[in-house]
């Protein structure tokens, strides 16, 4: 299983443990996280439009020291699952999701049509 998180610190926390949990169960999962602390859907959307190498790439819970663009990450593997994450201060505000979530989903499906796409929800402040 190959999982890509388009995330923030909550994705960082999840991916730090997910690979090890899967490995303990005999699974060989590849888990990548595109990390920007506090990153909102709006910022993910702006990064999508700009193509900027804004994301710190983490792999199986470890920093790689590399920065990548959203498209570079999407094209780097045939992802099985991709999650998108809203920043927790905005997660309870419905108006902060659209049109960014929809536009990101369309873009991701263009490059990774086979991937299951999920919203990785966090708690709200």
N, CA, C and O atoms as a GROMACS GRO file, in nm:
protein
  500
    1UNK      N    1   0.085  -0.117   0.000
    1UNK     CA    2   0.000   0.000   0.000
    1UNK      C    3   0.090   0.123   0.000
    1UNK      O    4   0.187   0.131   0.075
    2UNK      N    5   0.056   0.218  -0.084
    2UNK     CA    6   0.129   0.344  -0.094
    2UNK      C    7   0.033   0.458  -0.061
    2UNK      O    8  -0.067   0.478  -0.130
    3UNK      N    9   0.065   0.532   0.045
    3UNK     CA   10  -0.024   0.637   0.096
    3UNK      C   11   0.049   0.770   0.094
    3UNK      O   12   0.162   0.781   0.142
    4UNK      N   13  -0.016   0.872   0.038
    4UNK     CA   14   0.038   1.007   0.035
    4UNK      C   15  -0.053   1.099   0.117
    4UNK      O   16  -0.173   1.105   0.094
    5UNK      N   17   0.007   1.168   0.211
    5UNK     CA   18  -0.064   1.269   0.290
    5UNK      C   19  -0.025   1.406   0.238
    5UNK      O   20   0.094   1.439   0.230
    6UNK      N   21  -0.124   1.487   0.203
    6UNK     CA   22  -0.103   1.627   0.167
    6UNK      C   23  -0.151   1.702   0.290
    6UNK      O   24  -0.271   1.722   0.309
    7UNK      N   25  -0.056   1.744   0.375
    7UNK     CA   26  -0.095   1.767   0.513
    7UNK      C   27  -0.023   1.883   0.580
    7UNK      O   28   0.028   1.976   0.516
    8UNK      N   29  -0.022   1.872   0.712
    8UNK     CA   30   0.044   1.966   0.801
    8UNK      C   31   0.096   1.886   0.920
    8UNK      O   32   0.128   1.768   0.904
    9UNK      N   33   0.104   1.945   1.038
    9UNK     CA   34   0.164   1.872   1.150
    9UNK      C   35   0.082   1.750   1.192
    9UNK      O   36   0.137   1.654   1.245
   10UNK      N   37  -0.049   1.751   1.169
   10UNK     CA   38  -0.128   1.633   1.203
   10UNK      C   39  -0.095   1.516   1.109
   10UNK      O   40  -0.096   1.401   1.152
   11UNK      N   41  -0.066   1.546   0.984
   11UNK     CA   42  -0.019   1.442   0.892
   11UNK      C   43   0.118   1.392   0.934
   11UNK      O   44   0.148   1.273   0.922
   12UNK      N   45   0.200   1.484   0.983
   12UNK     CA   46   0.333   1.445   1.031
   12UNK      C   47   0.320   1.347   1.149
   12UNK      O   48   0.390   1.246   1.154
   13UNK      N   49   0.230   1.379   1.241
   13UNK     CA   50   0.209   1.290   1.357
   13UNK      C   51   0.158   1.154   1.313
   13UNK      O   52   0.205   1.051   1.362
   14UNK      N   53   0.063   1.152   1.221
   14UNK     CA   54   0.006   1.025   1.174
   14UNK      C   55   0.110   0.940   1.104
   14UNK      O   56   0.122   0.821   1.132
   15UNK      N   57   0.184   1.000   1.014
   15UNK     CA   58   0.278   0.921   0.935
   15UNK      C   59   0.398   0.874   1.017
   15UNK      O   60   0.463   0.776   0.982
   16UNK      N   61   0.426   0.943   1.126
   16UNK     CA   62   0.537   0.902   1.213
   16UNK      C   63   0.512   0.761   1.266
   16UNK      O   64   0.607   0.685   1.287
   17UNK      N   65   0.386   0.725   1.288
   17UNK     CA   66   0.354   0.596   1.349
   17UNK      C   67   0.292   0.495   1.252
   17UNK      O   68   0.303   0.374   1.274
   18UNK      N   69   0.230   0.542   1.146
   18UNK     CA   70   0.155   0.453   1.058
   18UNK      C   71   0.242   0.345   0.993
   18UNK      O   72   0.204   0.228   0.991
   19UNK      N   73   0.357   0.383   0.942
   19UNK     CA   74   0.445   0.285   0.877
   19UNK      C   75   0.487   0.176   0.975
   19UNK      O   76   0.484   0.058   0.941
   20UNK      N   77   0.525   0.215   1.096
   20UNK     CA   78   0.567   0.118   1.196
   20UNK      C   79   0.455   0.025   1.240
   20UNK      O   80   0.478  -0.094   1.262
   21UNK      N   81   0.335   0.078   1.253
   21UNK     CA   82   0.220  -0.005   1.290
   21UNK      C   83   0.193  -0.108   1.181
   21UNK      O   84   0.171  -0.225   1.210
   22UNK      N   85   0.196  -0.064   1.056
   22UNK     CA   86   0.174  -0.156   0.944
   22UNK      C   87   0.283  -0.262   0.940
   22UNK      O   88   0.255  -0.380   0.922
   23UNK      N   89   0.407  -0.220   0.958
   23UNK     CA   90   0.520  -0.314   0.956
   23UNK      C   91   0.507  -0.418   1.068
   23UNK      O   92   0.539  -0.535   1.047
   24UNK      N   93   0.461  -0.376   1.185
   24UNK     CA   94   0.442  -0.469   1.297
   24UNK      C   95   0.336  -0.574   1.264
   24UNK      O   96   0.336  -0.683   1.322
   25UNK      N   97   0.247  -0.541   1.172
   25UNK     CA   98   0.144  -0.636   1.128
   25UNK      C   99   0.186  -0.710   1.001
   25UNK      O  100   0.104  -0.778   0.939
   26UNK      N  101   0.312  -0.699   0.963
   26UNK     CA  102   0.363  -0.770   0.846
   26UNK      C  103   0.334  -0.704   0.713
   26UNK      O  104   0.350  -0.766   0.608
   27UNK      N  105   0.290  -0.579   0.715
   27UNK     CA  106   0.258  -0.505   0.592
   27UNK      C  107   0.376  -0.417   0.554
   27UNK      O  108   0.443  -0.360   0.641
   28UNK      N  109   0.401  -0.405   0.425
   28UNK     CA  110   0.509  -0.319   0.374
   28UNK      C  111   0.447  -0.196   0.309
   28UNK      O  112   0.442  -0.185   0.187
   29UNK      N  113   0.400  -0.104   0.391
   29UNK     CA  114   0.340   0.018   0.340
   29UNK      C  115   0.446   0.124   0.317
   29UNK      O  116   0.542   0.135   0.393
   30UNK      N  117   0.427   0.201   0.212
   30UNK     CA  118   0.507   0.319   0.183
   30UNK      C  119   0.420   0.438   0.217
   30UNK      O  120   0.312   0.457   0.161
   31UNK      N  121   0.467   0.520   0.311
   31UNK     CA  122   0.388   0.631   0.362
   31UNK      C  123   0.467   0.761   0.344
   31UNK      O  124   0.575   0.777   0.400
   32UNK      N  125   0.412   0.852   0.265
   32UNK     CA  126   0.478   0.981   0.241
   32UNK      C  127   0.389   1.093   0.294
   32UNK      O  128   0.267   1.085   0.288
   33UNK      N  129   0.454   1.195   0.345
   33UNK     CA  130   0.383   1.312   0.394
   33UNK      C  131   0.442   1.437   0.330
   33UNK      O  132   0.563   1.458   0.332
   34UNK      N  133   0.355   1.519   0.274
   34UNK     CA  134   0.394   1.651   0.225
   34UNK      C  135   0.364   1.748   0.338
   34UNK      O  136   0.248   1.779   0.366
   35UNK      N  137   0.469   1.796   0.403
   35UNK     CA  138   0.454   1.869   0.528
   35UNK      C  139   0.482   2.018   0.514
   35UNK      O  140   0.585   2.060   0.462
   36UNK      N  141   0.385   2.097   0.562
   36UNK     CA  142   0.401   2.239   0.589
   36UNK      C  143   0.324   2.262   0.718
   36UNK      O  144   0.203   2.239   0.722
   37UNK      N  145   0.390   2.306   0.822
   37UNK     CA  146   0.322   2.329   0.949
   37UNK      C  147   0.205   2.424   0.934
   37UNK      O  148   0.219   2.532   0.876
   38UNK      N  149   0.088   2.385   0.987
   38UNK     CA  150  -0.030   2.470   0.984
   38UNK      C  151  -0.091   2.491   0.846
   38UNK      O  152  -0.171   2.583   0.828
   39UNK      N  153  -0.056   2.409   0.750
   39UNK     CA  154  -0.100   2.431   0.612
   39UNK      C  155  -0.251   2.411   0.596
   39UNK      O  156  -0.307   2.310   0.640
   40UNK      N  157  -0.315   2.507   0.535
   40UNK     CA  158  -0.459   2.503   0.511
   40UNK      C  159  -0.490   2.454   0.370
   40UNK      O  160  -0.401   2.444   0.285
   41UNK      N  161  -0.616   2.422   0.346
   41UNK     CA  162  -0.659   2.384   0.211
   41UNK      C  163  -0.631   2.496   0.112
   41UNK      O  164  -0.591   2.471  -0.002
   42UNK      N  165  -0.652   2.619   0.156
   42UNK     CA  166  -0.623   2.733   0.068
   42UNK      C  167  -0.476   2.733   0.026
   42UNK      O  168  -0.444   2.754  -0.091
   43UNK      N  169  -0.386   2.709   0.121
   43UNK     CA  170  -0.244   2.708   0.087
   43UNK      C  171  -0.208   2.589  -0.001
   43UNK      O  172  -0.128   2.602  -0.094
   44UNK      N  173  -0.267   2.471   0.027
   44UNK     CA  174  -0.244   2.356  -0.062
   44UNK      C  175  -0.288   2.392  -0.204
   44UNK      O  176  -0.219   2.360  -0.301
   45UNK      N  177  -0.402   2.458  -0.215
   45UNK     CA  178  -0.454   2.500  -0.345
   45UNK      C  179  -0.358   2.597  -0.414
   45UNK      O  180  -0.328   2.582  -0.533
   46UNK      N  181  -0.308   2.696  -0.339
   46UNK     CA  182  -0.213   2.793  -0.397
   46UNK      C  183  -0.084   2.722  -0.440
   46UNK      O  184  -0.026   2.757  -0.544
   47UNK      N  185  -0.039   2.625  -0.362
   47UNK     CA  186   0.080   2.548  -0.400
   47UNK      C  187   0.055   2.467  -0.527
   47UNK      O  188   0.144   2.452  -0.611
   48UNK      N  189  -0.066   2.415  -0.540
   48UNK     CA  190  -0.102   2.341  -0.661
   48UNK      C  191  -0.092   2.433  -0.783
   48UNK      O  192  -0.037   2.394  -0.886
   49UNK      N  193  -0.143   2.553  -0.770
   49UNK     CA  194  -0.141   2.647  -0.883
   49UNK      C  195   0.000   2.694  -0.916
   49UNK      O  196   0.034   2.710  -1.034
   50UNK      N  197   0.082   2.715  -0.815
   50UNK     CA  198   0.214   2.772  -0.838
   50UNK      C  199   0.319   2.668  -0.877
   50UNK      O  200   0.416   2.700  -0.945
   51UNK      N  201   0.299   2.543  -0.835
   51UNK     CA  202   0.400   2.440  -0.860
   51UNK      C  203   0.524   2.456  -0.774
   51UNK      O  204   0.626   2.393  -0.800
   52UNK      N  205   0.515   2.539  -0.673
   52UNK     CA  206   0.630   2.566  -0.586
   52UNK      C  207   0.672   2.440  -0.509
   52UNK      O  208   0.588   2.361  -0.466
   53UNK      N  209   0.799   2.423  -0.492
   53UNK     CA  210   0.852   2.314  -0.409
   53UNK      C  211   0.845   2.357  -0.263
   53UNK      O  212   0.947   2.384  -0.199
   54UNK      N  213   0.725   2.362  -0.211
   54UNK     CA  214   0.698   2.417  -0.079
   54UNK      C  215   0.690   2.311   0.030
   54UNK      O  216   0.694   2.343   0.148
   55UNK      N  217   0.677   2.185  -0.009
   55UNK     CA  218   0.653   2.078   0.088
   55UNK      C  219   0.781   2.007   0.129
   55UNK      O  220   0.859   1.964   0.044
   56UNK      N  221   0.800   1.996   0.258
   56UNK     CA  222   0.906   1.910   0.310
   56UNK      C  223   0.858   1.766   0.294
   56UNK      O  224   0.750   1.730   0.343
   57UNK      N  225   0.935   1.684   0.228
   57UNK     CA  226   0.895   1.546   0.202
   57UNK      C  227   0.941   1.456   0.316
   57UNK      O  228   1.059   1.450   0.348
   58UNK      N  229   0.845   1.388   0.375
   58UNK     CA  230   0.874   1.290   0.479
   58UNK      C  231   0.834   1.153   0.426
   58UNK      O  232   0.730   1.139   0.361
   59UNK      N  233   0.916   1.054   0.454
   59UNK     CA  234   0.890   0.920   0.404
   59UNK      C  235   0.899   0.820   0.518
   59UNK      O  236   1.000   0.812   0.588
   60UNK      N  237   0.793   0.743   0.536
   60UNK     CA  238   0.785   0.646   0.645
   60UNK      C  239   0.819   0.708   0.780
   60UNK      O  240   0.889   0.649   0.861
   61UNK      N  241   0.768   0.830   0.801
   61UNK     CA  242   0.783   0.897   0.928
   61UNK      C  243   0.913   0.970   0.949
   61UNK      O  244   0.938   1.021   1.059
   62UNK      N  245   0.997   0.978   0.847
   62UNK     CA  246   1.128   1.044   0.860
   62UNK      C  247   1.142   1.156   0.756
   62UNK      O  248   1.101   1.141   0.641
   63UNK      N  249   1.201   1.265   0.799
   63UNK     CA  250   1.229   1.373   0.704
   63UNK      C  251   1.335   1.327   0.605
   63UNK      O  252   1.432   1.260   0.642
   64UNK      N  253   1.316   1.363   0.479
   64UNK     CA  254   1.415   1.328   0.376
   64UNK      C  255   1.512   1.442   0.351
   64UNK      O  256   1.618   1.421   0.291
   65UNK      N  257   1.478   1.562   0.395
   65UNK     CA  258   1.562   1.678   0.366
   65UNK      C  259   1.533   1.740   0.231
   65UNK      O  260   1.595   1.839   0.193
   66UNK      N  261   1.438   1.682   0.156
   66UNK     CA  262   1.403   1.733   0.024
   66UNK      C  263   1.273   1.812   0.029
   66UNK      O  264   1.186   1.787   0.112
   67UNK      N  265   1.263   1.909  -0.061
   67UNK     CA  266   1.140   1.985  -0.079
   67UNK      C  267   1.087   1.953  -0.218
   67UNK      O  268   1.162   1.948  -0.315
   68UNK      N  269   0.956   1.931  -0.226
   68UNK     CA  270   0.894   1.893  -0.352
   68UNK      C  271   0.768   1.975  -0.376
   68UNK      O  272   0.711   2.034  -0.284
   69UNK      N  273   0.725   1.976  -0.501
   69UNK     CA  274   0.596   2.036  -0.536
   69UNK      C  275   0.488   1.928  -0.523
   69UNK      O  276   0.519   1.810  -0.514
   70UNK      N  277   0.366   1.971  -0.522
   70UNK     CA  278   0.254   1.877  -0.516
   70UNK      C  279   0.259   1.783  -0.636
   70UNK      O  280   0.244   1.661  -0.620
   71UNK      N  281   0.280   1.836  -0.755
   71UNK     CA  282   0.282   1.752  -0.875
   71UNK      C  283   0.397   1.652  -0.875
   71UNK      O  284   0.380   1.538  -0.917
   72UNK      N  285   0.514   1.695  -0.828
   72UNK     CA  286   0.626   1.601  -0.820
   72UNK      C  287   0.590   1.482  -0.731
   72UNK      O  288   0.621   1.367  -0.763
   73UNK      N  289   0.525   1.510  -0.619
   73UNK     CA  290   0.486   1.402  -0.529
   73UNK      C  291   0.379   1.314  -0.592
   73UNK      O  292   0.386   1.191  -0.583
   74UNK      N  293   0.281   1.374  -0.655
   74UNK     CA  294   0.173   1.296  -0.717
   74UNK      C  295   0.227   1.203  -0.825
   74UNK      O  296   0.179   1.091  -0.841
   75UNK      N  297   0.326   1.250  -0.900
   75UNK     CA  298   0.380   1.171  -1.011
   75UNK      C  299   0.492   1.075  -0.971
   75UNK      O  300   0.538   0.996  -1.053
   76UNK      N  301   0.534   1.080  -0.846
   76UNK     CA  302   0.649   1.001  -0.803
   76UNK      C  303   0.618   0.853  -0.784
   76UNK      O  304   0.709   0.770  -0.788
   77UNK      N  305   0.492   0.819  -0.763
   77UNK     CA  306   0.451   0.680  -0.741
   77UNK      C  307   0.308   0.663  -0.788
   77UNK      O  308   0.237   0.760  -0.814
   78UNK      N  309   0.267   0.540  -0.797
   78UNK     CA  310   0.127   0.507  -0.823
   78UNK      C  311   0.060   0.491  -0.687
   78UNK      O  312   0.057   0.382  -0.630
   79UNK      N  313   0.006   0.601  -0.635
   79UNK     CA  314  -0.050   0.603  -0.500
   79UNK      C  315  -0.180   0.524  -0.491
   79UNK      O  316  -0.264   0.532  -0.581
   80UNK      N  317  -0.197   0.449  -0.384
   80UNK     CA  318  -0.322   0.378  -0.359
   80UNK      C  319  -0.421   0.466  -0.284
   80UNK      O  320  -0.541   0.462  -0.310
   81UNK      N  321  -0.369   0.546  -0.192
   81UNK     CA  322  -0.452   0.634  -0.109
   81UNK      C  323  -0.384   0.770  -0.101
   81UNK      O  324  -0.263   0.780  -0.085
   82UNK      N  325  -0.465   0.876  -0.112
   82UNK     CA  326  -0.415   1.013  -0.095
   82UNK      C  327  -0.512   1.083   0.000
   82UNK      O  328  -0.633   1.080  -0.019
   83UNK      N  329  -0.455   1.147   0.103
   83UNK     CA  330  -0.539   1.223   0.195
   83UNK      C  331  -0.506   1.372   0.180
   83UNK      O  332  -0.393   1.410   0.150
   84UNK      N  333  -0.607   1.452   0.202
   84UNK     CA  334  -0.593   1.597   0.201
   84UNK      C  335  -0.636   1.646   0.339
   84UNK      O  336  -0.729   1.592   0.398
   85UNK      N  337  -0.567   1.748   0.390
   85UNK     CA  338  -0.594   1.792   0.526
   85UNK      C  339  -0.612   1.942   0.535
   85UNK      O  340  -0.538   2.019   0.475
   86UNK      N  341  -0.713   1.982   0.610
   86UNK     CA  342  -0.736   2.123   0.642
   86UNK      C  343  -0.660   2.157   0.769
   86UNK      O  344  -0.640   2.071   0.855
   87UNK      N  345  -0.618   2.280   0.783
   87UNK     CA  346  -0.555   2.327   0.907
   87UNK      C  347  -0.659   2.325   1.018
   87UNK      O  348  -0.774   2.364   0.997
   88UNK      N  349  -0.620   2.280   1.135
   88UNK     CA  350  -0.717   2.264   1.243
   88UNK      C  351  -0.788   2.394   1.284
   88UNK      O  352  -0.905   2.386   1.321
   89UNK      N  353  -0.725   2.512   1.282
   89UNK     CA  354  -0.801   2.632   1.317
   89UNK      C  355  -0.918   2.660   1.222
   89UNK      O  356  -1.012   2.731   1.258
   90UNK      N  357  -0.912   2.605   1.101
   90UNK     CA  358  -1.019   2.626   1.002
   90UNK      C  359  -1.110   2.505   0.988
   90UNK      O  360  -1.210   2.512   0.916
   91UNK      N  361  -1.079   2.396   1.053
   91UNK     CA  362  -1.149   2.270   1.025
   91UNK      C  363  -1.298   2.272   1.060
   91UNK      O  364  -1.374   2.193   1.005
   92UNK      N  365  -1.341   2.359   1.149
   92UNK     CA  366  -1.484   2.366   1.184
   92UNK      C  367  -1.558   2.470   1.100
   92UNK      O  368  -1.679   2.487   1.116
   93UNK      N  369  -1.488   2.538   1.012
   93UNK     CA  370  -1.548   2.644   0.932
   93UNK      C  371  -1.574   2.593   0.790
   93UNK      O  372  -1.482   2.587   0.708
   94UNK      N  373  -1.699   2.556   0.763
   94UNK     CA  374  -1.733   2.497   0.632
   94UNK      C  375  -1.690   2.583   0.515
   94UNK      O  376  -1.649   2.531   0.411
   95UNK      N  377  -1.700   2.712   0.529
   95UNK     CA  378  -1.669   2.803   0.418
   95UNK      C  379  -1.521   2.796   0.377
   95UNK      O  380  -1.487   2.842   0.268
   96UNK      N  381  -1.434   2.741   0.462
   96UNK     CA  382  -1.292   2.735   0.430
   96UNK      C  383  -1.255   2.614   0.344
   96UNK      O  384  -1.140   2.601   0.302
   97UNK      N  385  -1.351   2.527   0.316
   97UNK     CA  386  -1.321   2.405   0.240
   97UNK      C  387  -1.335   2.424   0.089
   97UNK      O  388  -1.259   2.366   0.012
   98UNK      N  389  -1.431   2.505   0.048
   98UNK     CA  390  -1.458   2.518  -0.095
   98UNK      C  391  -1.424   2.659  -0.141
   98UNK      O  392  -1.444   2.755  -0.067
   99UNK      N  393  -1.375   2.672  -0.260
   99UNK     CA  394  -1.364   2.572  -0.367
   99UNK      C  395  -1.237   2.488  -0.362
   99UNK      O  396  -1.214   2.405  -0.450
  100UNK      N  397  -1.153   2.510  -0.259
  100UNK     CA  398  -1.018   2.452  -0.257
  100UNK      C  399  -1.018   2.299  -0.255
  100UNK      O  400  -0.942   2.236  -0.328
  101UNK      N  401  -1.102   2.240  -0.173
  101UNK     CA  402  -1.106   2.094  -0.164
  101UNK      C  403  -1.147   2.034  -0.298
  101UNK      O  404  -1.087   1.936  -0.343
  102UNK      N  405  -1.247   2.090  -0.361
  102UNK     CA  406  -1.293   2.039  -0.491
  102UNK      C  407  -1.182   2.052  -0.596
  102UNK      O  408  -1.154   1.957  -0.669
  103UNK      N  409  -1.120   2.168  -0.603
  103UNK     CA  410  -1.015   2.191  -0.703
  103UNK      C  411  -0.895   2.099  -0.681
  103UNK      O  412  -0.838   2.047  -0.777
  104UNK      N  413  -0.857   2.078  -0.556
  104UNK     CA  414  -0.749   1.985  -0.526
  104UNK      C  415  -0.787   1.843  -0.567
  104UNK      O  416  -0.705   1.772  -0.626
  105UNK      N  417  -0.910   1.802  -0.538
  105UNK     CA  418  -0.954   1.667  -0.574
  105UNK      C  419  -0.952   1.647  -0.725
  105UNK      O  420  -0.908   1.542  -0.772
  106UNK      N  421  -0.997   1.743  -0.800
  106UNK     CA  422  -0.995   1.733  -0.947
  106UNK      C  423  -0.851   1.720  -0.995
  106UNK      O  424  -0.821   1.637  -1.081
  107UNK      N  425  -0.763   1.801  -0.942
  107UNK     CA  426  -0.622   1.798  -0.982
  107UNK      C  427  -0.557   1.665  -0.947
  107UNK      O  428  -0.487   1.606  -1.029
  108UNK      N  429  -0.581   1.617  -0.828
  108UNK     CA  430  -0.522   1.490  -0.784
  108UNK      C  431  -0.574   1.375  -0.871
  108UNK      O  432  -0.496   1.289  -0.911
  109UNK      N  433  -0.702   1.374  -0.900
  109UNK     CA  434  -0.759   1.266  -0.983
  109UNK      C  435  -0.704   1.269  -1.126
  109UNK      O  436  -0.698   1.165  -1.192
  110UNK      N  437  -0.665   1.386  -1.173
  110UNK     CA  438  -0.604   1.397  -1.306
  110UNK      C  439  -0.473   1.317  -1.312
  110UNK      O  440  -0.446   1.250  -1.411
  111UNK      N  441  -0.393   1.325  -1.206
  111UNK     CA  442  -0.263   1.259  -1.203
  111UNK      C  443  -0.268   1.118  -1.141
  111UNK      O  444  -0.185   1.033  -1.173
  112UNK      N  445  -0.364   1.095  -1.054
  112UNK     CA  446  -0.373   0.968  -0.981
  112UNK      C  447  -0.517   0.916  -0.981
  112UNK      O  448  -0.579   0.906  -0.875
  113UNK      N  449  -0.571   0.884  -1.098
  113UNK     CA  450  -0.712   0.846  -1.105
  113UNK      C  451  -0.746   0.718  -1.028
  113UNK      O  452  -0.861   0.698  -0.990
  114UNK      N  453  -0.648   0.632  -1.006
  114UNK     CA  454  -0.673   0.506  -0.939
  114UNK      C  455  -0.673   0.520  -0.786
  114UNK      O  456  -0.721   0.430  -0.716
  115UNK      N  457  -0.621   0.629  -0.733
  115UNK     CA  458  -0.606   0.647  -0.589
  115UNK      C  459  -0.742   0.674  -0.523
  115UNK      O  460  -0.826   0.744  -0.578
  116UNK      N  461  -0.759   0.617  -0.404
  116UNK     CA  462  -0.873   0.653  -0.320
  116UNK      C  463  -0.837   0.783  -0.252
  116UNK      O  464  -0.727   0.799  -0.200
  117UNK      N  465  -0.931   0.876  -0.253
  117UNK     CA  466  -0.907   1.010  -0.201
  117UNK      C  467  -0.988   1.031  -0.074
  117UNK      O  468  -1.108   1.006  -0.072
  118UNK      N  469  -0.922   1.077   0.032
  118UNK     CA  470  -0.986   1.098   0.162
  118UNK      C  471  -0.954   1.234   0.217
  118UNK      O  472  -0.849   1.292   0.188
  119UNK      N  473  -1.045   1.285   0.299
  119UNK     CA  474  -1.021   1.405   0.377
  119UNK      C  475  -0.976   1.359   0.514
  119UNK      O  476  -1.049   1.289   0.584
  120UNK      N  477  -0.856   1.396   0.554
  120UNK     CA  478  -0.801   1.362   0.686
  120UNK      C  479  -0.845   1.471   0.781
  120UNK      O  480  -0.788   1.580   0.783
  121UNK      N  481  -0.947   1.441   0.860
  121UNK     CA  482  -1.006   1.542   0.948
  121UNK      C  483  -0.927   1.553   1.078
  121UNK      O  484  -0.876   1.455   1.132
  122UNK      N  485  -0.920   1.675   1.126
  122UNK     CA  486  -0.859   1.702   1.255
  122UNK      C  487  -0.964   1.768   1.343
  122UNK      O  488  -1.072   1.805   1.296
  123UNK      N  489  -0.932   1.783   1.470
  123UNK     CA  490  -1.026   1.852   1.557
  123UNK      C  491  -1.015   2.002   1.536
  123UNK      O  492  -0.914   2.053   1.486
  124UNK      N  493  -1.121   2.070   1.574
  124UNK     CA  494  -1.125   2.216   1.561
  124UNK      C  495  -1.090   2.279   1.695
  124UNK      O  496  -1.110   2.218   1.801
  125UNK      N  497  -1.039   2.400   1.690
  125UNK     CA  498  -1.012   2.474   1.814
  125UNK      C  499  -1.138   2.541   1.860
  125UNK      O  500  -1.137   2.609   1.963
   0.00000   0.00000   0.00000
